[in-house]
mmCIF file with all atom_site columns, C-alpha atoms in Angstrom:
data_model
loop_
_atom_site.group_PDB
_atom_site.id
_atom_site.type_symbol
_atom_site.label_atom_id
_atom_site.label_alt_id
_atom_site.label_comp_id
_atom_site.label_asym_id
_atom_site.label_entity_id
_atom_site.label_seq_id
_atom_site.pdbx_PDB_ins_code
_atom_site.Cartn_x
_atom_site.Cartn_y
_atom_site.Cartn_z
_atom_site.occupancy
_atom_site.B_iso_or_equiv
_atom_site.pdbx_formal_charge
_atom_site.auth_seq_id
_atom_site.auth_comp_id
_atom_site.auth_asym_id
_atom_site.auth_atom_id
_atom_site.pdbx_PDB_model_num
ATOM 1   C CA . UNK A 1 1   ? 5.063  33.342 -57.588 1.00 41.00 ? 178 UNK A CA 1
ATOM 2   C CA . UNK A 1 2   ? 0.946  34.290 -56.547 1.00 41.00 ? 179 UNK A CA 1
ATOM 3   C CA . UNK A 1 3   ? 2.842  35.276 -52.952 1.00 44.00 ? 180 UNK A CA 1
ATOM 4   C CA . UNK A 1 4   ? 1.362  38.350 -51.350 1.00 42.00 ? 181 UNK A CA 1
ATOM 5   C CA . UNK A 1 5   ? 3.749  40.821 -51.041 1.00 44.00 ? 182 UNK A CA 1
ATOM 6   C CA . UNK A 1 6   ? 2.951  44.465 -48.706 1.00 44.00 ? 183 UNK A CA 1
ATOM 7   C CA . UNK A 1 7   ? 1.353  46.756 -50.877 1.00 42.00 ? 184 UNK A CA 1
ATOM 8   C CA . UNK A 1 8   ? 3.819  48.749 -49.223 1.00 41.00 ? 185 UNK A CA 1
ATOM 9   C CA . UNK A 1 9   ? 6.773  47.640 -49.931 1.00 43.00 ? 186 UNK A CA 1
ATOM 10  C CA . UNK A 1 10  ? 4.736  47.470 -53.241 1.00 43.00 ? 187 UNK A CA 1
ATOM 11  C CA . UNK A 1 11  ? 4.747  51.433 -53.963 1.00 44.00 ? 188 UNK A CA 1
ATOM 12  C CA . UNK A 1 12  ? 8.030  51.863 -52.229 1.00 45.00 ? 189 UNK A CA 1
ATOM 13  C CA . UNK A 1 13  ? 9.693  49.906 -54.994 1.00 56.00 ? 190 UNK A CA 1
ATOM 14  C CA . UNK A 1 14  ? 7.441  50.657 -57.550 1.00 76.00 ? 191 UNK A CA 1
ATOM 15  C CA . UNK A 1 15  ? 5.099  48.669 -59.815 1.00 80.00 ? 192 UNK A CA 1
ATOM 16  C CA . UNK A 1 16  ? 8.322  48.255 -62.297 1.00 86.00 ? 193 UNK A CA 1
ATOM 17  C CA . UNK A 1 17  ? 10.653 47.534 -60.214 1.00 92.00 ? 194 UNK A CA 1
ATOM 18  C CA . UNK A 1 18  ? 8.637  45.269 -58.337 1.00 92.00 ? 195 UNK A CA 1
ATOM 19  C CA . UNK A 1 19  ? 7.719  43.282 -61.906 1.00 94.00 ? 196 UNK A CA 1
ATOM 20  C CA . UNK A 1 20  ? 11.461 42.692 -62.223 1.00 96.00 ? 197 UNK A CA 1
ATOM 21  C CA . UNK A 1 21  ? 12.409 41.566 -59.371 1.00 96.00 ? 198 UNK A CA 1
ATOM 22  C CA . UNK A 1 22  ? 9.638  38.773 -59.191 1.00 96.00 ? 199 UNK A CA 1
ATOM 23  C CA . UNK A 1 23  ? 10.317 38.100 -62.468 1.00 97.00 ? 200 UNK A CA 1
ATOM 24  C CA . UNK A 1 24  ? 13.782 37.223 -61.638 1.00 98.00 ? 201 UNK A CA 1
ATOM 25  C CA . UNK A 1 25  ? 13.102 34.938 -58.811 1.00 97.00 ? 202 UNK A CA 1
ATOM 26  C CA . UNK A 1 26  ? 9.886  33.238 -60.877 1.00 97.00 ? 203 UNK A CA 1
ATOM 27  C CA . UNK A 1 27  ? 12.911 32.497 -63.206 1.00 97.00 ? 204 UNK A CA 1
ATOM 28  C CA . UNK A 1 28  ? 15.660 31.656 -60.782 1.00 97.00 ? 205 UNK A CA 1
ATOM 29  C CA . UNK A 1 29  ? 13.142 29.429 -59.051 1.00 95.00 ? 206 UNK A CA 1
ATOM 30  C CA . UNK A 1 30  ? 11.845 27.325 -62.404 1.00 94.00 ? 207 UNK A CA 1
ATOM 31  C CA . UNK A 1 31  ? 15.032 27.413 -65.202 1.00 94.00 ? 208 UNK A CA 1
ATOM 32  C CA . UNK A 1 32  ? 17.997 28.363 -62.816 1.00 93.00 ? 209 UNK A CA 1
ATOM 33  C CA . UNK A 1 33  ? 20.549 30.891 -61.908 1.00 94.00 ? 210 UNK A CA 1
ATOM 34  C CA . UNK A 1 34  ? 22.348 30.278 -65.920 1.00 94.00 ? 211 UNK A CA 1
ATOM 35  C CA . UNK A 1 35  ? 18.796 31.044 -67.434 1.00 91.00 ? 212 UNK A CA 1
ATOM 36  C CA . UNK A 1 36  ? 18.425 34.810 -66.067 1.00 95.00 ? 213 UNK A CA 1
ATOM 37  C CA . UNK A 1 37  ? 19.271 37.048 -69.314 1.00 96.00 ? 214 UNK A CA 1
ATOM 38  C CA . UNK A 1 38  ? 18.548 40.826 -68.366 1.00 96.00 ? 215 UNK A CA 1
ATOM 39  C CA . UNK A 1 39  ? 16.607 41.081 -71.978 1.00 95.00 ? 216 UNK A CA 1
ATOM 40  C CA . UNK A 1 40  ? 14.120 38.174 -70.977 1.00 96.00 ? 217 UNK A CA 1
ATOM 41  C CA . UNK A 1 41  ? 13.652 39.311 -67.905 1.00 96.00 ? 218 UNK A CA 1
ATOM 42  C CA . UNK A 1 42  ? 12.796 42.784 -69.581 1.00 96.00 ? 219 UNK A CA 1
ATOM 43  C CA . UNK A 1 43  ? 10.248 40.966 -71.907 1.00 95.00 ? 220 UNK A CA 1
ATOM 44  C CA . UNK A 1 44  ? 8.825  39.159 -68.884 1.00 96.00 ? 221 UNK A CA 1
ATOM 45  C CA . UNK A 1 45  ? 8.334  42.218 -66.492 1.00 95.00 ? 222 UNK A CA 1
ATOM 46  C CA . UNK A 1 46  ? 7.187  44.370 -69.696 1.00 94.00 ? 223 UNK A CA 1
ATOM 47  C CA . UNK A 1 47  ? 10.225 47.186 -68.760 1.00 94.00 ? 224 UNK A CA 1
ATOM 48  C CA . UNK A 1 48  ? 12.410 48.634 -70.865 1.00 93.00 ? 225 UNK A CA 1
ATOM 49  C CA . UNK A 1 49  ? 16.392 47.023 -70.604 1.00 93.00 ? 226 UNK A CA 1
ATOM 50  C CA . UNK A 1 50  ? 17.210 51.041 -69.996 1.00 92.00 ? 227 UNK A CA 1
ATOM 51  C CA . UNK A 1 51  ? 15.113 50.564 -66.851 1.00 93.00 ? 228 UNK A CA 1
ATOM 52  C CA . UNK A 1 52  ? 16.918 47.730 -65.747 1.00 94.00 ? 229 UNK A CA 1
ATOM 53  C CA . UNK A 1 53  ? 20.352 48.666 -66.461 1.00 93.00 ? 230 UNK A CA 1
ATOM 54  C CA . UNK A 1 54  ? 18.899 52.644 -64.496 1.00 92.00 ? 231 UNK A CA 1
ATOM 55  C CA . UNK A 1 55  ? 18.411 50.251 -61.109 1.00 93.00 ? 232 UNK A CA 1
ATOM 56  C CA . UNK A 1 56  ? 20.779 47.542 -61.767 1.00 94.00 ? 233 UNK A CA 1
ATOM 57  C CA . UNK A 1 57  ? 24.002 48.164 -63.211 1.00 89.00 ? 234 UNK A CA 1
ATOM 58  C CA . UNK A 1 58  ? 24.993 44.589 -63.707 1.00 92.00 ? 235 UNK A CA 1
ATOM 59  C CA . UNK A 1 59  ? 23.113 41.406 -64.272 1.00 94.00 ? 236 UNK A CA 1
ATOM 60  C CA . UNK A 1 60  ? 24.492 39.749 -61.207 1.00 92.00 ? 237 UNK A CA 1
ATOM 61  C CA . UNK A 1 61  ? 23.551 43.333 -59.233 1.00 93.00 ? 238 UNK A CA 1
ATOM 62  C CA . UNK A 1 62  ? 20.136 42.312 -60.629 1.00 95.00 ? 239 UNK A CA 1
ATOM 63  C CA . UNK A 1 63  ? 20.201 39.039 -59.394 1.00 96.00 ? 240 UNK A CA 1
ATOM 64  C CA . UNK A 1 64  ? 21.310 40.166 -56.387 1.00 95.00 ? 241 UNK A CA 1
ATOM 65  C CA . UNK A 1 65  ? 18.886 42.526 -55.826 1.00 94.00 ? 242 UNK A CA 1
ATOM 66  C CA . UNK A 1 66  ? 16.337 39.612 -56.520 1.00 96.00 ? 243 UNK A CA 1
ATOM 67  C CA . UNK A 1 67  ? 16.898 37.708 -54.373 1.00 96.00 ? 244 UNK A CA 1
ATOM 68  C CA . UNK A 1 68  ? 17.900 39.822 -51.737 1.00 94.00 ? 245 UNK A CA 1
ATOM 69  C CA . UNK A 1 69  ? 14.031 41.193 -51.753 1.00 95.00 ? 246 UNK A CA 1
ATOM 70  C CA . UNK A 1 70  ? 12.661 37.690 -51.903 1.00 96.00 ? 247 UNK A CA 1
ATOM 71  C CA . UNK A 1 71  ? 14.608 36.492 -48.783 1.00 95.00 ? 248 UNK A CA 1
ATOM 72  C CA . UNK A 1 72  ? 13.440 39.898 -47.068 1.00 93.00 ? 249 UNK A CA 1
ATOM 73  C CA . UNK A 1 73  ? 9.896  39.117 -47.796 1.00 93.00 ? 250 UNK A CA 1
ATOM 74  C CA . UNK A 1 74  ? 9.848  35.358 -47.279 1.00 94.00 ? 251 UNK A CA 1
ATOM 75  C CA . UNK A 1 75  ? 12.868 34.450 -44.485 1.00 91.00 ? 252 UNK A CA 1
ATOM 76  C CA . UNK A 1 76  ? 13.739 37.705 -42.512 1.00 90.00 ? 253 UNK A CA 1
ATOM 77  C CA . UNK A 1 77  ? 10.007 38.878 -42.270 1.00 88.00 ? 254 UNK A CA 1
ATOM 78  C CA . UNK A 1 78  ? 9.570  35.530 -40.233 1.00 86.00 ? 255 UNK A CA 1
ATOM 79  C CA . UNK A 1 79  ? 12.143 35.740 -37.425 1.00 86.00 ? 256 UNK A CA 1
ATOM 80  C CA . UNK A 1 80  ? 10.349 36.587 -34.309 1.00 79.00 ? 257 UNK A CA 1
ATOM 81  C CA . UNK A 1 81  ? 10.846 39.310 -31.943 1.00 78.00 ? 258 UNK A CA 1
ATOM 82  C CA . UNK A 1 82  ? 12.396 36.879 -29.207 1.00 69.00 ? 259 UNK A CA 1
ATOM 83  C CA . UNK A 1 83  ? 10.640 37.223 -25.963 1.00 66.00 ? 260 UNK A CA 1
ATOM 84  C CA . UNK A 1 84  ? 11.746 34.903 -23.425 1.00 66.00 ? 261 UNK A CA 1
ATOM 85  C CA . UNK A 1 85  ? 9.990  32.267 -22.090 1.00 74.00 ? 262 UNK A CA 1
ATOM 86  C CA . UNK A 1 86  ? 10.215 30.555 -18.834 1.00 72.00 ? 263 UNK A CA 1
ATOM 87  C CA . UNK A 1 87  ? 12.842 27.224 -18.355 1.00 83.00 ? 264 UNK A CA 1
ATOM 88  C CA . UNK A 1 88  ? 13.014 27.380 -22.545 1.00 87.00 ? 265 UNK A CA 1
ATOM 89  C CA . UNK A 1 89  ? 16.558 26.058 -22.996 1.00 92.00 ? 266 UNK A CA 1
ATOM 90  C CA . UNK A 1 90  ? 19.087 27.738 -25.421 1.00 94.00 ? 267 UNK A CA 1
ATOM 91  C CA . UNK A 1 91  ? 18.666 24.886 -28.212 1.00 96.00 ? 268 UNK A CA 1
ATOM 92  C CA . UNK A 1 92  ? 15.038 26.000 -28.407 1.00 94.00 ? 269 UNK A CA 1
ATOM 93  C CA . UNK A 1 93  ? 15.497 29.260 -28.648 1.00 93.00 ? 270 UNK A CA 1
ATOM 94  C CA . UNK A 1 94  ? 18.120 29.485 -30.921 1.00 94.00 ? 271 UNK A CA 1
ATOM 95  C CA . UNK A 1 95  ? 15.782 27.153 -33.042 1.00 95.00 ? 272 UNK A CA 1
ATOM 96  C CA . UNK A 1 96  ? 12.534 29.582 -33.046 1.00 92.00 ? 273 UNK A CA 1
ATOM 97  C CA . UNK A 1 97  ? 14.847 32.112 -34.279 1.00 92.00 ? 274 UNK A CA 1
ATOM 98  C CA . UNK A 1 98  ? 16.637 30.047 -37.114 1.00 94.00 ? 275 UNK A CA 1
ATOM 99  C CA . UNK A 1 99  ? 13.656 27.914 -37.972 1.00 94.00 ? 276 UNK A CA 1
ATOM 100 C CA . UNK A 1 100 ? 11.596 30.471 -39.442 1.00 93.00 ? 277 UNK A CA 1
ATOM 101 C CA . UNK A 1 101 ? 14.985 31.628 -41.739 1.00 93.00 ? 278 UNK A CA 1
ATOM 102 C CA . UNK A 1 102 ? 15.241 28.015 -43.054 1.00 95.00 ? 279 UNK A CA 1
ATOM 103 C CA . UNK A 1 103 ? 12.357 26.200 -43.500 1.00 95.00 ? 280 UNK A CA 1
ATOM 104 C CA . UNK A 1 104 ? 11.107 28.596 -46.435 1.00 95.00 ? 281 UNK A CA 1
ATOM 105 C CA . UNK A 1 105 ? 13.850 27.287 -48.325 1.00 96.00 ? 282 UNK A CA 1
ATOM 106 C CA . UNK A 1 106 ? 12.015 24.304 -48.363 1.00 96.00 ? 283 UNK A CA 1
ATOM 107 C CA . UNK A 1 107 ? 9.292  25.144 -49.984 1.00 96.00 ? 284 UNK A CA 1
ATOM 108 C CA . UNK A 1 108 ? 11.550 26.998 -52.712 1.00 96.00 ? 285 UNK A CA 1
ATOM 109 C CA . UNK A 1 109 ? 14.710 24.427 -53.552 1.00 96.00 ? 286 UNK A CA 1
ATOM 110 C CA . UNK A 1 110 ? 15.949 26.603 -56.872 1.00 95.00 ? 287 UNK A CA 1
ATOM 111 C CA . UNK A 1 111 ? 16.307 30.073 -55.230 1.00 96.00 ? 288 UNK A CA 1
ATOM 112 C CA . UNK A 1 112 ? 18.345 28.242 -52.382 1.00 96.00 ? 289 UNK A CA 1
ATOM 113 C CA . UNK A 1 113 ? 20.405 26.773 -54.956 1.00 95.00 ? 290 UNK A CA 1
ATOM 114 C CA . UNK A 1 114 ? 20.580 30.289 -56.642 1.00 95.00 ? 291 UNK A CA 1
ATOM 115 C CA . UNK A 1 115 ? 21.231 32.009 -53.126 1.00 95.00 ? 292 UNK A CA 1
ATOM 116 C CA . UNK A 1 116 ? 24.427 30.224 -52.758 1.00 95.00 ? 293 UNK A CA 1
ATOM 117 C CA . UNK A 1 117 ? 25.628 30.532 -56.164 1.00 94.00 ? 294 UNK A CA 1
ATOM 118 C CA . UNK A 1 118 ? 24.797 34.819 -55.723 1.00 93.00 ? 295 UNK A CA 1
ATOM 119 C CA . UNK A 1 119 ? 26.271 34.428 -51.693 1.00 90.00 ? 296 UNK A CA 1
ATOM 120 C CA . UNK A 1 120 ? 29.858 33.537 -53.699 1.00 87.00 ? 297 UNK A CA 1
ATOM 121 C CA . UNK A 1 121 ? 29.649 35.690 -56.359 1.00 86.00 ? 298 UNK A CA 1
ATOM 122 C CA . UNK A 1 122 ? 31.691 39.584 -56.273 1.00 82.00 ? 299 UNK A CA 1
ATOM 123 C CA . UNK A 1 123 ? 28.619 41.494 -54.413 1.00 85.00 ? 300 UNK A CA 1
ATOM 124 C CA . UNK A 1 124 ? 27.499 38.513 -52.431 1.00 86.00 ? 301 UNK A CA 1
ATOM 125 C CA . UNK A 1 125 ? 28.530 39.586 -49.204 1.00 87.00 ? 302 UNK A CA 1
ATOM 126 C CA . UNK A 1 126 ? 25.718 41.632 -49.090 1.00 88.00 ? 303 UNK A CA 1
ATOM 127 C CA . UNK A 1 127 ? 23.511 38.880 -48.448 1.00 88.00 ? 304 UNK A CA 1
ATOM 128 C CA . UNK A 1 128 ? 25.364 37.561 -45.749 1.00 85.00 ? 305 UNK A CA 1
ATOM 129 C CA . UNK A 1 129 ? 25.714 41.108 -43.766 1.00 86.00 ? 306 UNK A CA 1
ATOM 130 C CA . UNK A 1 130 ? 21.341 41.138 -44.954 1.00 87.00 ? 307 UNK A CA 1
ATOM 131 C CA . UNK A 1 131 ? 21.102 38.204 -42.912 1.00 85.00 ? 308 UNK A CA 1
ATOM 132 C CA . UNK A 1 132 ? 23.230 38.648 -40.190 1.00 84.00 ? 309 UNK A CA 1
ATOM 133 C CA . UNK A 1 133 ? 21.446 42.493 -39.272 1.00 87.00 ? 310 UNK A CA 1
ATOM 134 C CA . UNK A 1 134 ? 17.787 40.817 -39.465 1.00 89.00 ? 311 UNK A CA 1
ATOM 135 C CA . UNK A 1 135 ? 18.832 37.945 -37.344 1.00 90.00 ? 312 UNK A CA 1
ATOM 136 C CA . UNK A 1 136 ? 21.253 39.364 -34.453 1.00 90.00 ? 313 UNK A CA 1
ATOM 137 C CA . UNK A 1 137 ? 18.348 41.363 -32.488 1.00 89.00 ? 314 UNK A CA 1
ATOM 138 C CA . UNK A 1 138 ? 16.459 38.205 -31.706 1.00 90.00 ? 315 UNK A CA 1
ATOM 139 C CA . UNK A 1 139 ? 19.354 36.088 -31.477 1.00 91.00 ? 316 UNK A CA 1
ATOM 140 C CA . UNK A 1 140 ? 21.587 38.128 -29.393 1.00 91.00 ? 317 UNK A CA 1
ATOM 141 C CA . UNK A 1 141 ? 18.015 37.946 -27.175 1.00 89.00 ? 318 UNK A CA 1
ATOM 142 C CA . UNK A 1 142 ? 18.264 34.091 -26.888 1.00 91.00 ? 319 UNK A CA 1
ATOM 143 C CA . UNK A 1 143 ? 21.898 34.437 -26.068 1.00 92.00 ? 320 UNK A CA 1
ATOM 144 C CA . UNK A 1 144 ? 21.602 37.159 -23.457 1.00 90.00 ? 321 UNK A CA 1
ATOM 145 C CA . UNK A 1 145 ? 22.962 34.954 -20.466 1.00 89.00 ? 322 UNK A CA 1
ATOM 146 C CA . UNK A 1 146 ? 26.005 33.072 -22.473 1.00 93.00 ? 323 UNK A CA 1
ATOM 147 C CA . UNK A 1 147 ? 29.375 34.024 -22.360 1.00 94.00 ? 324 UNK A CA 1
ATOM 148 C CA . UNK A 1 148 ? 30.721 35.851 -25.192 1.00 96.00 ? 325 UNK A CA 1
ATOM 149 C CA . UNK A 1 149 ? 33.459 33.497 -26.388 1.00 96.00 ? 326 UNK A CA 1
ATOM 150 C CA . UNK A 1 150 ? 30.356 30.736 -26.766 1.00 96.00 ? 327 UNK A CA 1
ATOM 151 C CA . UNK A 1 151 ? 29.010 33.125 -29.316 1.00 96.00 ? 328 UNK A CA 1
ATOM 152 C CA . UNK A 1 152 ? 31.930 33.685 -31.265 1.00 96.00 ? 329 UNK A CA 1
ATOM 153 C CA . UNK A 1 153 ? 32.367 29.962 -31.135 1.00 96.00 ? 330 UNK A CA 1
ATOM 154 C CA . UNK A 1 154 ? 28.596 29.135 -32.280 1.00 96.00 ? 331 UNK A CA 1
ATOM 155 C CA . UNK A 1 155 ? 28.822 31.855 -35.053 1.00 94.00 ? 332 UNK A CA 1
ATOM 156 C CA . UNK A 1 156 ? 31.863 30.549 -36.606 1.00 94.00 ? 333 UNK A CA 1
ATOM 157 C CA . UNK A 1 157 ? 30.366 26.638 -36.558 1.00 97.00 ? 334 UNK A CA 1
ATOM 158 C CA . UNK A 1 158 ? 26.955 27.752 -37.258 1.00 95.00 ? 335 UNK A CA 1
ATOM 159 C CA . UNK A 1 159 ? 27.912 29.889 -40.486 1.00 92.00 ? 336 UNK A CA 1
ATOM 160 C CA . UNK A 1 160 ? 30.097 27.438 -41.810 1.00 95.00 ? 337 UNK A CA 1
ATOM 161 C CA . UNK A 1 161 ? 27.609 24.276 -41.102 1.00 97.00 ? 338 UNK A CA 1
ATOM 162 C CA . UNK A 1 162 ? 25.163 26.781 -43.099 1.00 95.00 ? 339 UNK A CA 1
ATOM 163 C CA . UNK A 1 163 ? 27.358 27.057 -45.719 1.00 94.00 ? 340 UNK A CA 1
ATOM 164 C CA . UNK A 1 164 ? 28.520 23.706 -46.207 1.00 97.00 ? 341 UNK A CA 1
ATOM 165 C CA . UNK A 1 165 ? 24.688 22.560 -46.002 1.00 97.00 ? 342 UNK A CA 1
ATOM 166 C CA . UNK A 1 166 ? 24.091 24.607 -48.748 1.00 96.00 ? 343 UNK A CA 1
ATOM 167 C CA . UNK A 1 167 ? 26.438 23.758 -51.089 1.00 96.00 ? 344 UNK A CA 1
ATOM 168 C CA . UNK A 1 168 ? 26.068 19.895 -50.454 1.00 97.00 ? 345 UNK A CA 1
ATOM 169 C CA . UNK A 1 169 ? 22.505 20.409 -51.322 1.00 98.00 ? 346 UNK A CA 1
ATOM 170 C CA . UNK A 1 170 ? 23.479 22.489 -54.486 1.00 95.00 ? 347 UNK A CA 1
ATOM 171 C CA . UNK A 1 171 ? 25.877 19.924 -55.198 1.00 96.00 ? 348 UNK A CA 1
ATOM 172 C CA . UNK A 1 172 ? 23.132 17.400 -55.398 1.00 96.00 ? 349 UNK A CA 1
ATOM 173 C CA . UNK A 1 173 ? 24.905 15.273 -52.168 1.00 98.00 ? 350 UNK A CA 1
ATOM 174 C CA . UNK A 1 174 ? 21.596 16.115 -49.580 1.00 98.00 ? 351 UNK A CA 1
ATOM 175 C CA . UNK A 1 175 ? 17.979 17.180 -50.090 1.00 98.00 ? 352 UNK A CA 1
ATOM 176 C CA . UNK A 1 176 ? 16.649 20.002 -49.006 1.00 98.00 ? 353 UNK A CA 1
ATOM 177 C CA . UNK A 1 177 ? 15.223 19.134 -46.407 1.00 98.00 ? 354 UNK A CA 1
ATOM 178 C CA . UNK A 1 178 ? 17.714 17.419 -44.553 1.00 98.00 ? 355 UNK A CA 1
ATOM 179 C CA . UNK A 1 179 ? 19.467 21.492 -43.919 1.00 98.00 ? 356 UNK A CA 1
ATOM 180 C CA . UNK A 1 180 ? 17.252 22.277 -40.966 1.00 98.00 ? 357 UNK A CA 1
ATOM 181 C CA . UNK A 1 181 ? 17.770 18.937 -39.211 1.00 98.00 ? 358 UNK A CA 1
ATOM 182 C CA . UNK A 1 182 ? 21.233 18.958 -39.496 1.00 98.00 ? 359 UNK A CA 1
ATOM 183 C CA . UNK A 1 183 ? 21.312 22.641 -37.783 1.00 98.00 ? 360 UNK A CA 1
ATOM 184 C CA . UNK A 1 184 ? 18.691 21.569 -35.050 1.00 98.00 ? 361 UNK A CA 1
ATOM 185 C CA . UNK A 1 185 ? 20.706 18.649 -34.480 1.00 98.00 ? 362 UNK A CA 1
ATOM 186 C CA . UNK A 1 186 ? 24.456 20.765 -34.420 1.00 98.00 ? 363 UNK A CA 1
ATOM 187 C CA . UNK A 1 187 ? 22.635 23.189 -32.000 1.00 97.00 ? 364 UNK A CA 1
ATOM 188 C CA . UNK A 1 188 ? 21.573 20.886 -29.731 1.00 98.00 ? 365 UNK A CA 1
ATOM 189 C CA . UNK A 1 189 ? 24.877 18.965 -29.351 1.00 97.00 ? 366 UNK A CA 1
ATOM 190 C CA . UNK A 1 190 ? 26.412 22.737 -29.081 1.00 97.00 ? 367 UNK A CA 1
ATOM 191 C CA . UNK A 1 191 ? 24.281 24.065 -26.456 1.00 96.00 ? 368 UNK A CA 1
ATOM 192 C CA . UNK A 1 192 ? 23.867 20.689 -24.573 1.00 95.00 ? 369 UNK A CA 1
ATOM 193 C CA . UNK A 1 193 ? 27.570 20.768 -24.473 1.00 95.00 ? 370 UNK A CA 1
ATOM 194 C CA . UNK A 1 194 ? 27.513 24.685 -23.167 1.00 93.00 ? 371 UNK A CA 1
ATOM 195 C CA . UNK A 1 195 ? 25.430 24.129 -20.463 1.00 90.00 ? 372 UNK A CA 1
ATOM 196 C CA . UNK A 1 196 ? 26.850 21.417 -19.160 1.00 90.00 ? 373 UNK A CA 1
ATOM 197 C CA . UNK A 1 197 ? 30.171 23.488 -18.199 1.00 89.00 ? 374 UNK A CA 1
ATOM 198 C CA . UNK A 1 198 ? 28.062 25.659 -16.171 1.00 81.00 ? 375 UNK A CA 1
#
């Protein structure tokens, strides 16, 4: 993908296991979630299938596992420690935490499309716990001062407008960039409607 990655996170993984997992997203990202086969990728990241089948006992664990690291590396890495800042209102808050998540999607329309194809499949929870721990210090931050039935409420919507976003765009109905819009534009009707019961 010529991304820099930590050297590391490099050695932690390990050259090999490193090599498979880009390999995987390289081909999630140019021929699609149907074209990973565990021997190419073996071929690809010049590993033996042994090796793969050591780390990852299932294709769709390696998949997984794939994309898991790239959304690590690329989305989570991004979300900033939330400090607050004076008269910022909740909408733009919430949005410098959630922006940074997003917008690399952009930038990389197959793996999204391959994110929520893995997010449905038998070990795809896991993604959705992934994001949820990387996101709830900084967000729980912005939300410090709102009631806590307010951010059951905006988890619930915002999760499901996520979700639905993502599968119209995998669907072919919206492009990808229309996803961050529509959240920026949910959260602002949200929070404008929060504050003004205050």
């Amino acid at each position: 993908m010529g991304e820099p990655h930590d050297s590391v996170t490099d050695s932690a993984l390990g050259q090999g296991e490193q090599r498979i997992r880009a390999t995987v997203v390289e081909l999630l990202e140019s021929e699609g979630y149907d074209a990973i086969q565990v021997r190419e990728v073996a071929r690809r990241a010049r590993v033996s299938l042994a090796k793969i089948y050591k780390l990852y006992g299932t294709r769709d664990e390696l998949i997984l596992a794939a994309l898991d690291w790239w959304i690590a590396e690329n989305c989570y890495a991004r979300v900033p420690e939330y400090v607050a800042r004076p008269h910022e209102s909740l909408h733009t808050g919430m949005m410098r935490v959630l922006r940074p998540v997003f917008e690399p999607w952009e930038d990389h329309p197959g793996l999204l499309a391959a994110y929520f194809r893995a997010r449905a499949s038998a070990g795809g929870q896991t993604l959705m716990s992934r994001g949820m721990d990387a996101l709830f210090p900084a967000a729980m931050a912005v939300l410090a001062d709102v009631d806590m039935d307010f951010i059951h409420d905006l988890y619930a919507i915002v999760n499901s407008l996520v979700y639905g976003l993502m599968g119209r765009y995998s669907a072919g109905e919206i492009a990808v960039t229309d996803i961050v819009p529509a959240i920026d534009r949910a959260l602002y009707w949200m929070t404008t409607g929060y504050a003004a019961t205050r």
